[in-house]
Amino acid sequence: MDADVLRRQGFEPANPRPAEVAGMALRIGKRATLVPDISGSVHGIVMDLTHNDIDRLYADESVASYRAEAVLARLSDSTSIAALCFNLPIPPERGVTSNEYREKLREVGRKVGLPAHYTDGLLNLIETSERQ
């Protein structure tokens, strides 16, 4: 998530920082979700939101089907924190993807400073799916 986008929508995120969650992979359909993958890891931004902000954010029809899951996020200083990650209970099928959405995620990843190998990997997935 991008804290600036959330602020423009009237939310008040605090303490945004990059993190990595091991044992998960990113799956992208019309939206993104995490799926279990013992050899995978995903990168993103953790931030503090109030319960009211979380309720308002996930009340939007486009994301209302997401459900909170507890994850262990490793921060850049190697400490770990418990966090809530909102995922789809039924992830999109493999190969069903939106390259436009994937490109938006890649751009946000670059903006918020996610590792280049991770954001570049999103581009590789776009190129691969376009060839299929």
PDB file of C-alpha atoms in Angstrom:
ATOM      1  CA  MET A   1       0.000   0.000   0.000  1.00  0.00           C
ATOM      2  CA  ASP A   2       0.991   3.544  -0.642  1.00  0.00           C
ATOM      3  CA  ALA A   3       0.565   5.809   2.395  1.00  0.00           C
ATOM      4  CA  ASP A   4       0.245   8.904   0.166  1.00  0.00           C
ATOM      5  CA  VAL A   5      -2.694   7.371  -1.710  1.00  0.00           C
ATOM      6  CA  LEU A   6      -4.365   6.447   1.571  1.00  0.00           C
ATOM      7  CA  ARG A   7      -3.912   9.998   2.886  1.00  0.00           C
ATOM      8  CA  ARG A   8      -5.496  11.443  -0.276  1.00  0.00           C
ATOM      9  CA  GLN A   9      -8.487   9.164   0.412  1.00  0.00           C
ATOM     10  CA  GLY A  10      -8.895  10.571   3.928  1.00  0.00           C
ATOM     11  CA  PHE A  11      -7.095   7.851   5.881  1.00  0.00           C
ATOM     12  CA  GLU A  12      -4.346   8.487   8.424  1.00  0.00           C
ATOM     13  CA  PRO A  13      -1.606   5.862   8.024  1.00  0.00           C
ATOM     14  CA  ALA A  14       1.319   6.175  10.411  1.00  0.00           C
ATOM     15  CA  ASN A  15       4.821   4.753  10.554  1.00  0.00           C
ATOM     16  CA  PRO A  16       5.016   3.269   7.022  1.00  0.00           C
ATOM     17  CA  ARG A  17       8.061   1.050   6.534  1.00  0.00           C
ATOM     18  CA  PRO A  18       9.176  -1.635   4.099  1.00  0.00           C
ATOM     19  CA  ALA A  19       8.790  -5.251   5.115  1.00  0.00           C
ATOM     20  CA  GLU A  20       9.080  -8.780   3.774  1.00  0.00           C
ATOM     21  CA  VAL A  21       6.799 -11.732   4.479  1.00  0.00           C
ATOM     22  CA  ALA A  22       8.306 -15.168   3.893  1.00  0.00           C
ATOM     23  CA  GLY A  23       6.283 -18.202   2.886  1.00  0.00           C
ATOM     24  CA  MET A  24       3.946 -16.271   0.615  1.00  0.00           C
ATOM     25  CA  ALA A  25       3.713 -15.388  -3.068  1.00  0.00           C
ATOM     26  CA  LEU A  26       1.871 -12.597  -4.841  1.00  0.00           C
ATOM     27  CA  ARG A  27      -0.953 -13.650  -7.142  1.00  0.00           C
ATOM     28  CA  ILE A  28      -2.544 -11.032  -9.356  1.00  0.00           C
ATOM     29  CA  GLY A  29      -5.936 -11.174 -11.022  1.00  0.00           C
ATOM     30  CA  LYS A  30      -8.144  -8.088 -11.154  1.00  0.00           C
ATOM     31  CA  ARG A  31      -6.609  -7.368  -7.751  1.00  0.00           C
ATOM     32  CA  ALA A  32      -3.643  -8.761  -5.841  1.00  0.00           C
ATOM     33  CA  THR A  33      -3.591 -11.253  -3.010  1.00  0.00           C
ATOM     34  CA  LEU A  34      -1.035 -13.340  -1.191  1.00  0.00           C
ATOM     35  CA  VAL A  35      -1.073 -17.120  -1.377  1.00  0.00           C
ATOM     36  CA  PRO A  36       0.948 -19.622   0.652  1.00  0.00           C
ATOM     37  CA  ASP A  37       4.241 -20.558  -1.006  1.00  0.00           C
ATOM     38  CA  ILE A  38       6.844 -22.189   1.227  1.00  0.00           C
ATOM     39  CA  SER A  39       9.726 -21.022  -0.995  1.00  0.00           C
ATOM     40  CA  GLY A  40       8.334 -17.552  -1.715  1.00  0.00           C
ATOM     41  CA  SER A  41       8.543 -14.165  -0.126  1.00  0.00           C
ATOM     42  CA  VAL A  42       6.765 -10.908  -0.796  1.00  0.00           C
ATOM     43  CA  HIS A  43       7.706  -7.311  -0.177  1.00  0.00           C
ATOM     44  CA  GLY A  44       5.456  -4.446   0.782  1.00  0.00           C
ATOM     45  CA  ILE A  45       4.813  -1.624   3.188  1.00  0.00           C
ATOM     46  CA  VAL A  46       3.487  -2.095   6.710  1.00  0.00           C
ATOM     47  CA  MET A  47       1.862   0.840   8.433  1.00  0.00           C
ATOM     48  CA  ASP A  48      -0.313   1.633  11.386  1.00  0.00           C
ATOM     49  CA  LEU A  49      -4.019   2.244  10.720  1.00  0.00           C
ATOM     50  CA  THR A  50      -6.841   2.658  13.198  1.00  0.00           C
ATOM     51  CA  HIS A  51      -9.567   0.007  13.346  1.00  0.00           C
ATOM     52  CA  ASN A  52     -11.978   2.605  11.970  1.00  0.00           C
ATOM     53  CA  ASP A  53      -9.695   3.294   9.005  1.00  0.00           C
ATOM     54  CA  ILE A  54      -9.353  -0.432   8.289  1.00  0.00           C
ATOM     55  CA  ASP A  55     -13.129  -0.888   8.450  1.00  0.00           C
ATOM     56  CA  ARG A  56     -13.709   2.070   6.091  1.00  0.00           C
ATOM     57  CA  LEU A  57     -10.973   0.957   3.701  1.00  0.00           C
ATOM     58  CA  TYR A  58     -12.278  -2.583   3.331  1.00  0.00           C
ATOM     59  CA  ALA A  59     -15.931  -1.491   3.175  1.00  0.00           C
ATOM     60  CA  ASP A  60     -15.369  -0.405  -0.443  1.00  0.00           C
ATOM     61  CA  GLU A  61     -17.120  -2.871  -2.744  1.00  0.00           C
ATOM     62  CA  SER A  62     -13.956  -3.477  -4.796  1.00  0.00           C
ATOM     63  CA  VAL A  63     -12.114  -4.912  -1.761  1.00  0.00           C
ATOM     64  CA  ALA A  64     -14.946  -5.999   0.551  1.00  0.00           C
ATOM     65  CA  SER A  65     -14.233  -9.702  -0.059  1.00  0.00           C
ATOM     66  CA  TYR A  66     -10.706  -9.451   1.391  1.00  0.00           C
ATOM     67  CA  ARG A  67     -10.178 -11.031   4.816  1.00  0.00           C
ATOM     68  CA  ALA A  68      -7.571 -10.255   7.471  1.00  0.00           C
ATOM     69  CA  GLU A  69      -4.811 -12.808   8.033  1.00  0.00           C
ATOM     70  CA  ALA A  70      -2.022 -12.576  10.567  1.00  0.00           C
ATOM     71  CA  VAL A  71       1.499 -12.574   9.113  1.00  0.00           C
ATOM     72  CA  LEU A  72       4.986 -12.128  10.485  1.00  0.00           C
ATOM     73  CA  ALA A  73       6.654  -9.230   8.688  1.00  0.00           C
ATOM     74  CA  ARG A  74      10.434  -8.776   8.747  1.00  0.00           C
ATOM     75  CA  LEU A  75      11.513  -5.138   8.743  1.00  0.00           C
ATOM     76  CA  SER A  76      14.691  -3.746   7.188  1.00  0.00           C
ATOM     77  CA  ASP A  77      16.451  -3.759  10.585  1.00  0.00           C
ATOM     78  CA  SER A  78      15.819  -7.567  10.726  1.00  0.00           C
ATOM     79  CA  THR A  79      13.260  -7.305  13.505  1.00  0.00           C
ATOM     80  CA  SER A  80       9.909  -8.982  12.977  1.00  0.00           C
ATOM     81  CA  ILE A  81       6.441  -7.719  13.803  1.00  0.00           C
ATOM     82  CA  ALA A  82       2.989  -9.241  13.678  1.00  0.00           C
ATOM     83  CA  ALA A  83       0.797  -7.590  11.056  1.00  0.00           C
ATOM     84  CA  LEU A  84      -2.574  -8.024   9.429  1.00  0.00           C
ATOM     85  CA  CYS A  85      -2.561  -8.709   5.714  1.00  0.00           C
ATOM     86  CA  PHE A  86      -5.837  -8.598   3.810  1.00  0.00           C
ATOM     87  CA  ASN A  87      -6.164 -11.422   1.287  1.00  0.00           C
ATOM     88  CA  LEU A  88      -8.828 -12.955  -0.880  1.00  0.00           C
ATOM     89  CA  PRO A  89     -10.280 -16.169   0.572  1.00  0.00           C
ATOM     90  CA  ILE A  90     -10.389 -17.589  -2.969  1.00  0.00           C
ATOM     91  CA  PRO A  91      -7.366 -16.348  -4.924  1.00  0.00           C
ATOM     92  CA  PRO A  92      -7.485 -15.819  -8.683  1.00  0.00           C
ATOM     93  CA  GLU A  93      -6.466 -18.826 -10.746  1.00  0.00           C
ATOM     94  CA  ARG A  94      -2.899 -19.014 -12.014  1.00  0.00           C
ATOM     95  CA  GLY A  95      -2.541 -17.385 -15.401  1.00  0.00           C
ATOM     96  CA  VAL A  96      -5.555 -15.110 -14.865  1.00  0.00           C
ATOM     97  CA  THR A  97      -3.929 -11.732 -14.533  1.00  0.00           C
ATOM     98  CA  SER A  98      -4.293  -8.052 -15.302  1.00  0.00           C
ATOM     99  CA  ASN A  99      -1.069  -6.730 -16.759  1.00  0.00           C
ATOM    100  CA  GLU A 100      -2.352  -3.179 -16.265  1.00  0.00           C
ATOM    101  CA  TYR A 101      -2.827  -3.804 -12.539  1.00  0.00           C
ATOM    102  CA  ARG A 102       0.535  -5.579 -12.343  1.00  0.00           C
ATOM    103  CA  GLU A 103       2.207  -2.542 -13.913  1.00  0.00           C
ATOM    104  CA  LYS A 104       0.510  -0.246 -11.378  1.00  0.00           C
ATOM    105  CA  LEU A 105       1.808  -2.437  -8.556  1.00  0.00           C
ATOM    106  CA  ARG A 106       5.285  -2.299 -10.053  1.00  0.00           C
ATOM    107  CA  GLU A 107       5.160   1.500 -10.205  1.00  0.00           C
ATOM    108  CA  VAL A 108       3.949   1.755  -6.593  1.00  0.00           C
ATOM    109  CA  GLY A 109       6.676  -0.689  -5.528  1.00  0.00           C
ATOM    110  CA  ARG A 110       9.322   1.502  -7.107  1.00  0.00           C
ATOM    111  CA  LYS A 111       7.831   4.657  -5.578  1.00  0.00           C
ATOM    112  CA  VAL A 112       7.779   3.273  -2.044  1.00  0.00           C
ATOM    113  CA  GLY A 113      11.284   1.800  -2.352  1.00  0.00           C
ATOM    114  CA  LEU A 114      10.684  -1.939  -2.561  1.00  0.00           C
ATOM    115  CA  PRO A 115      13.752  -3.920  -3.677  1.00  0.00           C
ATOM    116  CA  ALA A 116      14.513  -3.543  -7.380  1.00  0.00           C
ATOM    117  CA  HIS A 117      14.757  -7.321  -7.890  1.00  0.00           C
ATOM    118  CA  TYR A 118      11.182  -7.609  -6.625  1.00  0.00           C
ATOM    119  CA  THR A 119       9.682  -4.808  -8.715  1.00  0.00           C
ATOM    120  CA  ASP A 120      11.669  -5.931 -11.766  1.00  0.00           C
ATOM    121  CA  GLY A 121      10.313  -9.435 -11.213  1.00  0.00           C
ATOM    122  CA  LEU A 122       6.804  -8.029 -11.625  1.00  0.00           C
ATOM    123  CA  LEU A 123       7.857  -6.758 -15.064  1.00  0.00           C
ATOM    124  CA  ASN A 124       9.212 -10.189 -15.990  1.00  0.00           C
ATOM    125  CA  LEU A 125       5.826 -11.679 -15.131  1.00  0.00           C
ATOM    126  CA  ILE A 126       4.137  -9.127 -17.422  1.00  0.00           C
ATOM    127  CA  GLU A 127       6.436  -9.981 -20.320  1.00  0.00           C
ATOM    128  CA  THR A 128       5.975 -13.713 -19.796  1.00  0.00           C
ATOM    129  CA  SER A 129       2.180 -13.524 -19.739  1.00  0.00           C
ATOM    130  CA  GLU A 130       2.104 -11.333 -22.857  1.00  0.00           C
ATOM    131  CA  ARG A 131       4.019 -14.016 -24.784  1.00  0.00           C
ATOM    132  CA  GLN A 132       1.592 -16.767 -23.814  1.00  0.00           C
TER     133      GLN A 132
END
